[in-house]
């Protein structure tokens, strides 16, 4: 009865294996019922589920770590390029900047000639 509920159809089997992959109660709801029933002395089931869980969890962990590292590296690069652009802008300041700032405060040519 438990076998049909967990592995009766292809979609149920895929869902059960996804449950095993995510660690969502895979021992209590999938493996233990197999070991308590007619498969009690079958070491192949223990070997299969344990190796499947270890392999899939390692793969998923590596994917998550790779995604996080990629995001971290791209954020560091963006921060470095923004800082470099700021340094370039600050390096453009010259001796005429105070004069240009004062001249830019005039709105019309008439205001400038009055001064």
mmCIF file of C-alpha atoms in Angstrom:
data_model
loop_
_atom_site.group_PDB
_atom_site.id
_atom_site.type_symbol
_atom_site.label_atom_id
_atom_site.label_comp_id
_atom_site.label_asym_id
_atom_site.label_seq_id
_atom_site.Cartn_x
_atom_site.Cartn_y
_atom_site.Cartn_z
ATOM 1 C CA UNK A 1 0.000 0.000 0.000
ATOM 2 C CA UNK A 2 2.817 2.400 0.860
ATOM 3 C CA UNK A 3 4.668 1.447 -2.331
ATOM 4 C CA UNK A 4 1.679 2.365 -4.490
ATOM 5 C CA UNK A 5 1.170 5.663 -2.670
ATOM 6 C CA UNK A 6 4.830 6.659 -3.098
ATOM 7 C CA UNK A 7 5.875 4.962 -6.349
ATOM 8 C CA UNK A 8 2.611 3.835 -8.007
ATOM 9 C CA UNK A 9 2.854 6.098 -11.044
ATOM 10 C CA UNK A 10 5.710 7.896 -12.728
ATOM 11 C CA UNK A 11 4.590 11.285 -11.394
ATOM 12 C CA UNK A 12 4.263 9.921 -7.841
ATOM 13 C CA UNK A 13 7.719 8.381 -8.083
ATOM 14 C CA UNK A 14 9.185 11.658 -9.351
ATOM 15 C CA UNK A 15 7.498 13.555 -6.520
ATOM 16 C CA UNK A 16 8.792 11.027 -3.983
ATOM 17 C CA UNK A 17 12.320 11.314 -5.334
ATOM 18 C CA UNK A 18 12.031 15.117 -5.210
ATOM 19 C CA UNK A 19 10.964 14.767 -1.589
ATOM 20 C CA UNK A 20 14.049 12.639 -0.966
ATOM 21 C CA UNK A 21 16.234 15.200 -2.785
ATOM 22 C CA UNK A 22 15.063 18.094 -0.633
ATOM 23 C CA UNK A 23 15.336 16.129 2.590
ATOM 24 C CA UNK A 24 11.644 16.667 3.316
ATOM 25 C CA UNK A 25 10.999 13.805 5.734
ATOM 26 C CA UNK A 26 12.518 11.282 3.375
ATOM 27 C CA UNK A 27 13.616 8.933 6.118
ATOM 28 C CA UNK A 28 10.329 8.744 8.009
ATOM 29 C CA UNK A 29 7.937 8.749 5.075
ATOM 30 C CA UNK A 30 9.879 7.003 2.314
ATOM 31 C CA UNK A 31 12.780 4.857 3.501
ATOM 32 C CA UNK A 32 11.618 3.609 6.889
ATOM 33 C CA UNK A 33 8.322 2.140 5.576
ATOM 34 C CA UNK A 34 10.370 0.221 2.997
ATOM 35 C CA UNK A 35 12.651 -1.190 5.670
ATOM 36 C CA UNK A 36 9.808 -2.138 8.028
ATOM 37 C CA UNK A 37 7.875 -4.093 5.403
ATOM 38 C CA UNK A 38 8.820 -6.902 3.066
ATOM 39 C CA UNK A 39 12.104 -5.176 2.156
ATOM 40 C CA UNK A 40 13.392 -5.267 5.732
ATOM 41 C CA UNK A 41 16.635 -7.072 4.903
ATOM 42 C CA UNK A 42 17.289 -5.509 1.509
ATOM 43 C CA UNK A 43 20.552 -3.579 1.739
ATOM 44 C CA UNK A 44 20.131 -2.397 -1.864
ATOM 45 C CA UNK A 45 17.346 -0.032 -0.822
ATOM 46 C CA UNK A 46 19.467 1.449 1.955
ATOM 47 C CA UNK A 47 22.416 1.828 -0.418
ATOM 48 C CA UNK A 48 20.258 3.360 -3.177
ATOM 49 C CA UNK A 49 18.459 5.951 -1.050
ATOM 50 C CA UNK A 50 21.563 6.913 0.917
ATOM 51 C CA UNK A 51 23.743 7.305 -2.165
ATOM 52 C CA UNK A 52 20.951 9.133 -4.020
ATOM 53 C CA UNK A 53 20.475 11.561 -1.142
ATOM 54 C CA UNK A 54 24.200 12.224 -0.738
ATOM 55 C CA UNK A 55 24.773 12.714 -4.457
ATOM 56 C CA UNK A 56 21.778 14.987 -5.017
ATOM 57 C CA UNK A 57 22.388 17.032 -1.874
ATOM 58 C CA UNK A 58 26.018 17.600 -2.897
ATOM 59 C CA UNK A 59 24.967 18.684 -6.385
ATOM 60 C CA UNK A 60 22.284 21.031 -5.064
ATOM 61 C CA UNK A 61 24.680 22.464 -2.479
ATOM 62 C CA UNK A 62 27.312 23.117 -5.157
ATOM 63 C CA UNK A 63 24.762 24.849 -7.385
ATOM 64 C CA UNK A 64 23.614 27.101 -4.538
ATOM 65 C CA UNK A 65 27.196 27.965 -3.594
ATOM 66 C CA UNK A 66 28.064 28.688 -7.242
ATOM 67 C CA UNK A 67 25.093 31.040 -7.605
ATOM 68 C CA UNK A 68 25.941 32.871 -4.380
ATOM 69 C CA UNK A 69 29.605 33.237 -5.339
ATOM 70 C CA UNK A 70 28.678 34.525 -8.783
ATOM 71 C CA UNK A 71 26.411 37.174 -7.266
ATOM 72 C CA UNK A 72 29.097 38.158 -4.764
ATOM 73 C CA UNK A 73 31.765 38.523 -7.459
ATOM 74 C CA UNK A 74 29.488 40.572 -9.716
ATOM 75 C CA UNK A 75 28.568 42.885 -6.818
ATOM 76 C CA UNK A 76 32.227 43.388 -5.910
ATOM 77 C CA UNK A 77 33.089 44.167 -9.542
ATOM 78 C CA UNK A 78 30.195 46.652 -9.834
ATOM 79 C CA UNK A 79 31.269 48.348 -6.606
ATOM 80 C CA UNK A 80 34.871 48.589 -7.807
ATOM 81 C CA UNK A 81 33.855 50.078 -11.157
ATOM 82 C CA UNK A 82 31.603 52.639 -9.428
ATOM 83 C CA UNK A 83 34.471 53.629 -7.133
ATOM 84 C CA UNK A 84 36.830 53.919 -10.106
ATOM 85 C CA UNK A 85 34.340 56.166 -11.933
ATOM 86 C CA UNK A 86 34.098 58.387 -8.844
ATOM 87 C CA UNK A 87 37.899 58.698 -8.707
ATOM 88 C CA UNK A 88 37.974 59.624 -12.398
ATOM 89 C CA UNK A 89 35.379 62.351 -11.837
ATOM 90 C CA UNK A 90 37.271 63.699 -8.837
ATOM 91 C CA UNK A 91 40.480 63.746 -10.862
ATOM 92 C CA UNK A 92 38.817 66.014 -13.429
ATOM 93 C CA UNK A 93 38.582 68.911 -10.952
ATOM 94 C CA UNK A 94 40.908 71.674 -12.055
ATOM 95 C CA UNK A 95 41.973 75.185 -11.014
ATOM 96 C CA UNK A 96 39.127 76.842 -12.947
ATOM 97 C CA UNK A 97 36.334 74.983 -11.163
ATOM 98 C CA UNK A 98 35.557 77.770 -8.617
ATOM 99 C CA UNK A 99 35.353 80.331 -11.454
ATOM 100 C CA UNK A 100 33.135 78.061 -13.544
ATOM 101 C CA UNK A 101 30.890 77.403 -10.549
ATOM 102 C CA UNK A 102 30.468 81.159 -9.985
ATOM 103 C CA UNK A 103 29.757 81.752 -13.682
ATOM 104 C CA UNK A 104 27.184 78.995 -13.806
ATOM 105 C CA UNK A 105 25.090 80.744 -11.162
ATOM 106 C CA UNK A 106 24.088 83.461 -13.681
ATOM 107 C CA UNK A 107 20.913 82.710 -15.604
ATOM 108 C CA UNK A 108 21.144 85.264 -18.370
ATOM 109 C CA UNK A 109 23.871 87.162 -20.184
ATOM 110 C CA UNK A 110 22.500 90.406 -18.739
ATOM 111 C CA UNK A 111 23.070 89.226 -15.171
ATOM 112 C CA UNK A 112 26.628 88.385 -16.072
ATOM 113 C CA UNK A 113 27.386 91.766 -17.646
ATOM 114 C CA UNK A 114 25.926 93.599 -14.605
ATOM 115 C CA UNK A 115 28.504 91.879 -12.411
#
